[in-house]
Coordinates of C-alpha atoms and ligand atoms in Angstrom, one line a residue:
M23 CA -154.7 -114.1 -43.1
A24 CA -158.3 -114.9 -42.0
V25 CA -161.1 -112.8 -43.2
V26 CA -162.9 -111.2 -40.2
A27 CA -166.6 -110.5 -40.4
A28 CA -167.4 -106.9 -41.0
P29 CA -168.7 -105.0 -37.9
G30 CA -172.1 -103.2 -38.1
L31 CA -172.6 -99.7 -39.3
D32 CA -172.7 -98.4 -35.6
Q33 CA -169.0 -99.4 -35.1
L34 CA -167.9 -98.3 -38.5
R35 CA -164.7 -96.2 -38.9
V36 CA -164.5 -94.8 -42.3
G37 CA -161.2 -93.6 -43.9
F38 CA -160.6 -91.2 -46.8
V39 CA -157.3 -91.1 -48.6
G40 CA -157.6 -87.8 -50.5
A41 CA -159.9 -85.2 -49.0
G42 CA -161.1 -83.1 -52.0
R43 CA -164.6 -82.3 -53.3
M44 CA -165.7 -85.9 -53.8
A45 CA -164.4 -87.2 -50.5
E46 CA -166.0 -84.3 -48.6
A47 CA -169.4 -84.9 -50.4
L48 CA -169.4 -88.6 -49.4
A49 CA -168.3 -87.9 -45.8
Q50 CA -170.9 -85.2 -45.4
G51 CA -173.6 -87.5 -46.7
F52 CA -172.6 -90.3 -44.3
I53 CA -172.5 -88.0 -41.3
R54 CA -175.7 -86.0 -42.2
A55 CA -177.7 -89.2 -42.7
G56 CA -176.4 -90.5 -39.3
K57 CA -174.8 -93.5 -40.9
V58 CA -171.3 -92.7 -39.5
E59 CA -170.3 -90.5 -36.5
A60 CA -168.1 -87.6 -37.5
Q61 CA -165.4 -88.6 -35.0
H62 CA -165.2 -92.0 -36.6
V63 CA -164.1 -90.5 -40.0
L64 CA -160.4 -90.2 -40.6
A65 CA -159.1 -88.4 -43.7
S66 CA -155.6 -87.8 -45.1
A67 CA -154.1 -85.5 -47.7
P68 CA -150.7 -83.9 -48.1
S69 CA -151.8 -80.4 -47.3
D70 CA -154.3 -78.8 -44.9
R71 CA -156.1 -77.1 -47.9
N72 CA -159.1 -79.5 -47.8
L73 CA -158.5 -81.3 -44.5
C74 CA -159.6 -78.1 -42.6
R75 CA -163.1 -78.7 -44.0
F76 CA -163.1 -82.3 -42.6
R77 CA -162.0 -80.9 -39.2
A78 CA -164.9 -78.4 -39.4
L79 CA -167.3 -81.4 -39.8
G80 CA -165.8 -82.9 -36.6
C81 CA -163.7 -85.6 -38.4
Q82 CA -160.2 -86.7 -37.5
T83 CA -157.4 -85.8 -40.0
T84 CA -153.8 -86.8 -40.7
H85 CA -151.1 -86.3 -43.3
S86 CA -150.3 -90.0 -43.2
N87 CA -152.2 -92.3 -45.7
Q88 CA -150.9 -95.4 -43.9
E89 CA -152.4 -94.1 -40.6
V90 CA -155.8 -94.0 -42.3
V91 CA -155.5 -97.6 -43.5
Q92 CA -154.2 -98.8 -40.2
N93 CA -157.1 -97.3 -38.3
C94 CA -160.1 -97.9 -40.6
W95 CA -161.1 -101.1 -42.3
L96 CA -163.4 -99.3 -44.9
V97 CA -161.3 -96.8 -46.8
F98 CA -162.3 -94.6 -49.8
F99 CA -159.4 -93.6 -52.2
A100 CA -160.4 -90.2 -53.6
T101 CA -157.2 -88.8 -55.0
K102 CA -157.0 -87.8 -58.7
P103 CA -156.5 -91.0 -60.8
H104 CA -152.9 -90.3 -61.8
V105 CA -151.8 -90.1 -58.1
L106 CA -153.6 -93.3 -57.1
P107 CA -151.0 -95.9 -58.2
A108 CA -148.3 -94.3 -56.0
V109 CA -150.7 -93.9 -53.1
L110 CA -151.7 -97.6 -53.3
A111 CA -148.0 -98.6 -53.4
E112 CA -147.5 -96.6 -50.2
V113 CA -150.4 -98.1 -48.3
A114 CA -150.0 -101.7 -49.6
P115 CA -147.7 -102.9 -46.8
V116 CA -150.5 -102.2 -44.2
V117 CA -153.4 -103.5 -46.2
T118 CA -155.0 -106.8 -44.8
T119 CA -157.8 -109.0 -46.0
E120 CA -160.0 -107.4 -43.4
H121 CA -160.0 -104.1 -45.3
I122 CA -162.7 -103.1 -47.8
L123 CA -161.0 -100.6 -50.2
V124 CA -163.1 -98.4 -52.4
S125 CA -161.7 -96.4 -55.3
V126 CA -163.5 -93.3 -56.5
A127 CA -160.9 -92.6 -59.2
A128 CA -162.3 -92.5 -62.8
G129 CA -160.7 -94.8 -65.3
I130 CA -158.7 -97.1 -62.9
S131 CA -160.0 -100.6 -63.4
L132 CA -160.7 -103.2 -60.8
S133 CA -157.9 -105.5 -62.2
T134 CA -155.4 -102.6 -61.9
L135 CA -156.5 -102.0 -58.3
E136 CA -156.1 -105.7 -57.5
E137 CA -152.7 -105.8 -59.1
L138 CA -151.4 -102.8 -57.1
L139 CA -152.7 -104.3 -53.8
P140 CA -151.8 -107.5 -51.9
P141 CA -153.4 -110.7 -53.1
A142 CA -157.0 -111.3 -52.1
T143 CA -157.6 -107.6 -51.2
R144 CA -161.3 -106.8 -51.2
V145 CA -161.8 -103.8 -53.6
L146 CA -164.7 -102.0 -55.2
R147 CA -165.0 -99.1 -57.7
I148 CA -167.6 -96.4 -57.4
S149 CA -168.5 -93.8 -59.9
P150 CA -170.2 -90.9 -58.1
N151 CA -171.4 -87.5 -59.5
L152 CA -171.3 -84.0 -58.1
P153 CA -174.9 -84.0 -56.8
C154 CA -173.7 -86.3 -54.0
V155 CA -172.9 -83.0 -52.3
V156 CA -176.7 -82.5 -51.9
Q157 CA -177.4 -86.2 -51.2
E158 CA -178.9 -86.6 -54.7
G159 CA -176.0 -88.4 -56.4
A160 CA -176.6 -91.0 -59.1
M161 CA -173.9 -93.6 -58.4
V162 CA -172.9 -97.0 -59.6
M163 CA -170.5 -99.5 -58.0
A164 CA -168.6 -102.6 -59.3
R165 CA -166.9 -105.1 -57.2
G166 CA -163.6 -106.9 -57.4
R167 CA -163.0 -110.7 -57.4
H168 CA -162.5 -111.0 -53.7
T169 CA -165.4 -108.8 -52.5
G170 CA -168.4 -110.6 -51.0
N171 CA -172.1 -109.9 -51.0
S172 CA -172.0 -108.5 -47.5
D173 CA -169.2 -106.0 -48.4
A174 CA -171.1 -104.8 -51.4
E175 CA -174.4 -104.5 -49.4
L176 CA -172.6 -102.5 -46.6
L177 CA -171.2 -100.1 -49.2
Q178 CA -174.5 -99.7 -50.9
T179 CA -176.3 -99.0 -47.6
L180 CA -173.7 -96.4 -46.8
L181 CA -173.8 -94.7 -50.2
E182 CA -177.6 -94.4 -50.1
A183 CA -176.8 -91.5 -47.8
C184 CA -175.5 -89.6 -50.8
G185 CA -178.2 -90.5 -53.4
Q186 CA -179.0 -93.6 -55.4
C187 CA -176.4 -96.3 -55.9
E188 CA -176.8 -99.4 -58.1
E189 CA -174.3 -102.3 -58.5
V190 CA -173.4 -102.9 -62.2
P191 CA -170.9 -104.9 -64.2
E192 CA -167.6 -103.0 -64.5
A193 CA -168.2 -102.4 -68.2
H194 CA -171.1 -100.0 -67.3
V195 CA -168.9 -97.8 -65.2
D196 CA -167.5 -95.8 -68.1
I197 CA -171.0 -95.5 -69.6
H198 CA -172.1 -94.1 -66.2
T199 CA -169.3 -91.5 -66.4
G200 CA -170.6 -90.4 -69.9
L201 CA -174.3 -90.4 -68.8
S202 CA -174.1 -89.1 -65.2
G203 CA -170.6 -87.8 -64.3
S204 CA -170.4 -85.7 -67.4
G205 CA -174.2 -85.6 -67.6
V206 CA -174.3 -83.0 -64.8
A207 CA -172.6 -80.6 -67.3
F208 CA -175.0 -81.5 -70.1
V209 CA -178.0 -80.9 -67.9
C210 CA -176.4 -77.5 -66.8
A211 CA -176.0 -76.5 -70.4
F212 CA -179.7 -77.4 -71.0
S213 CA -180.8 -75.5 -67.9
E214 CA -178.8 -72.5 -69.0
A215 CA -180.3 -72.6 -72.5
L216 CA -183.9 -73.0 -71.1
A217 CA -183.4 -69.9 -68.9
E218 CA -181.8 -67.9 -71.7
G219 CA -184.9 -68.6 -73.8
A220 CA -187.0 -66.9 -71.1
I221 CA -184.5 -64.1 -70.7
K222 CA -184.8 -63.5 -74.4
M223 CA -188.5 -63.2 -74.0
G224 CA -188.0 -60.6 -71.2
M225 CA -187.8 -62.5 -67.9
P226 CA -185.2 -61.3 -65.3
S227 CA -182.1 -63.6 -65.3
G228 CA -182.2 -64.7 -61.7
L229 CA -185.8 -65.7 -61.8
A230 CA -185.4 -67.5 -65.2
H231 CA -182.4 -69.6 -63.9
R232 CA -184.2 -70.5 -60.6
I233 CA -187.3 -71.6 -62.5
A234 CA -185.3 -73.6 -65.1
A235 CA -183.4 -75.5 -62.3
Q236 CA -186.6 -76.2 -60.4
T237 CA -188.2 -77.4 -63.7
L238 CA -185.4 -79.9 -64.1
L239 CA -185.6 -81.0 -60.4
G240 CA -189.4 -81.4 -60.5
T241 CA -189.4 -83.3 -63.8
G242 CA -186.7 -85.6 -62.5
K243 CA -188.7 -86.3 -59.4
L244 CA -191.8 -87.0 -61.4
L245 CA -190.0 -89.4 -63.7
L246 CA -188.5 -91.3 -60.8
Q247 CA -191.6 -91.4 -58.6
K248 CA -194.0 -92.4 -61.4
G249 CA -191.5 -94.8 -62.9
Q250 CA -192.8 -93.7 -66.4
H251 CA -190.9 -93.6 -69.6
P252 CA -190.1 -89.9 -70.4
A253 CA -192.0 -90.2 -73.7
Q254 CA -195.2 -90.8 -71.7
L255 CA -194.7 -87.8 -69.5
R256 CA -193.8 -85.7 -72.6
T257 CA -197.0 -86.8 -74.3
D258 CA -199.1 -86.0 -71.2
V259 CA -197.8 -82.4 -71.3
C260 CA -198.5 -82.0 -75.0
T261 CA -202.0 -80.5 -75.8
P262 CA -202.9 -80.9 -79.5
G263 CA -202.2 -77.5 -81.2
G264 CA -200.9 -76.1 -77.8
T265 CA -197.7 -74.4 -76.7
T266 CA -195.6 -77.5 -75.9
I267 CA -195.8 -79.2 -79.3
Y268 CA -194.7 -75.9 -81.0
G269 CA -191.7 -75.8 -78.7
L270 CA -190.9 -79.5 -79.2
H271 CA -191.0 -79.0 -82.9
A272 CA -188.3 -76.3 -82.5
L273 CA -186.2 -78.7 -80.4
E274 CA -186.5 -81.4 -83.0
R275 CA -185.4 -79.0 -85.7
G276 CA -182.4 -78.1 -83.6
G277 CA -181.5 -81.8 -83.3
L278 CA -181.6 -81.8 -79.4
R279 CA -182.0 -85.6 -79.1
A280 CA -179.3 -86.5 -81.6
A281 CA -176.9 -84.0 -80.0
T282 CA -177.6 -85.3 -76.5
M283 CA -177.1 -89.0 -77.6
S284 CA -173.8 -88.0 -79.3
A285 CA -172.7 -86.2 -76.1
V286 CA -173.1 -89.3 -74.0
E287 CA -171.4 -91.4 -76.6
A288 CA -168.5 -89.0 -76.9
A289 CA -168.0 -88.7 -73.1
T290 CA -168.2 -92.5 -72.7
C291 CA -165.6 -93.1 -75.5
R292 CA -163.3 -90.5 -73.8
A293 CA -163.7 -92.3 -70.5
R294 CA -162.8 -95.6 -72.1
E295 CA -159.8 -93.9 -73.9
L296 CA -158.6 -92.5 -70.5
S297 CA -159.0 -96.0 -68.9
G298 CA -156.6 -97.3 -71.6
K299 CA -159.2 -99.7 -73.0
Ligands
NAP6 N1 -165.6 -84.4 -59.0 C1 -166.4 -85.2 -59.6 O1 -167.5 -84.8 -60.1 C2 -166.0 -86.7 -59.8 C3 -166.9 -87.6 -60.4 C4 -166.6 -88.9 -60.5 C5 -165.3 -89.3 -60.0 N2 -164.5 -88.4 -59.5 C6 -163.2 -88.9 -59.0 O2 -163.0 -88.5 -57.7 C7 -161.6 -88.4 -57.4 C8 -161.3 -87.1 -56.7 O3 -161.8 -86.0 -57.4 P1 -162.0 -84.6 -56.7 O4 -162.8 -83.8 -57.7 O5 -162.5 -84.8 -55.3 O6 -160.4 -84.1 -56.6 P2 -159.8 -83.0 -55.7 O7 -160.8 -82.1 -55.2 O8 -158.7 -82.4 -56.5 O9 -159.2 -83.8 -54.5 C9 -158.0 -84.6 -54.6 C10 -157.5 -84.9 -53.2 O10 -156.4 -85.8 -53.2 C11 -155.4 -85.3 -52.4 N3 -154.1 -85.9 -52.7 C12 -153.2 -85.5 -53.6 N4 -152.1 -86.2 -53.6 C13 -152.3 -87.1 -52.6 C14 -151.5 -88.2 -52.0 N5 -150.3 -88.5 -52.4 N6 -152.0 -88.8 -50.9 C15 -153.2 -88.5 -50.4 N7 -154.0 -87.6 -50.9 C16 -153.6 -86.9 -52.0 C17 -155.5 -83.8 -52.5 O11 -154.8 -83.2 -51.4 P3 -154.8 -81.7 -51.0 O12 -156.1 -81.5 -50.3 O13 -153.6 -81.5 -50.2 O14 -154.8 -80.9 -52.3 C18 -157.0 -83.6 -52.4 O15 -157.4 -83.6 -51.1 C19 -160.9 -88.4 -58.8 O16 -160.2 -89.6 -59.0 C20 -162.0 -88.3 -59.8 O17 -161.8 -89.1 -60.9 C21 -164.8 -87.1 -59.3

């Protein structure tokens, strides 16, 4: 079958097979950024549990996964990983070489996706994280053997509506899961501990948690906008004999850096284990 050139973003119909938290986060980002019109989004799931939120956004919904693939040439597969092989077997008869199929499922490799779909299907994997919900996701994507530059560029342009997205070799996807997918929980643990230090010193809880979260947000923005190494910014904040160096010494005694590196290592190893590598 001939490969047809992809239409522009204005004519884009985007499908979601699986309509849970991650699918909704991506759809919301595309619609809010004006990249896709809500009525051009079609989502499927077995129940109405999550589909009702898509309808509230103005999207079309169905219980038929095949209907999504028949009506959209760009389709995101956002079911839990263990469900995905059966879902791909179900839609495979209606997949053509015109489709661009994007898997969000953690731990399912590009070669597995290609094996489960017809020959020469254009597939990509993306690894998102939960801040996609507020358009501040840190995502990576990797492309399959039959996916061209224009397919990858189109997906990247679309995903920018949900945060930052960089194309990487597939080997980096599991590391991204350890750094950024699970990293959201590590950062939450740090934010909680930061706030609890202030609560211990007498600050009201709500205020301490708001200030801790804003401190993380502001520091992240500063690092990205200045493009500096974190060590540089840390040094800038550190007055000799001042408060920060006393605090940093306490963090070093507690082994914060070694514990954080071990956390990313452990989460990456677990992602690799779950991928069956
Ligand atoms: N959440 C994260 O932070 C995160 C980060 C990175 C990657 N991911 C990946 O994103 C994927 C989705 O995660 P999630 O948190 O969004 O899951 P979720 O909220 O549980 O959503 C799963 C969706 O799949 C639907 N589904 C179940 N069986 C189906 C079938 N046979 N055909 C079509 N749809 C079916 C569910 O239907 P119902 O609505 O009827 O229940 C639900 O809408 C996972 O593969 C995960 O690895 C998630």
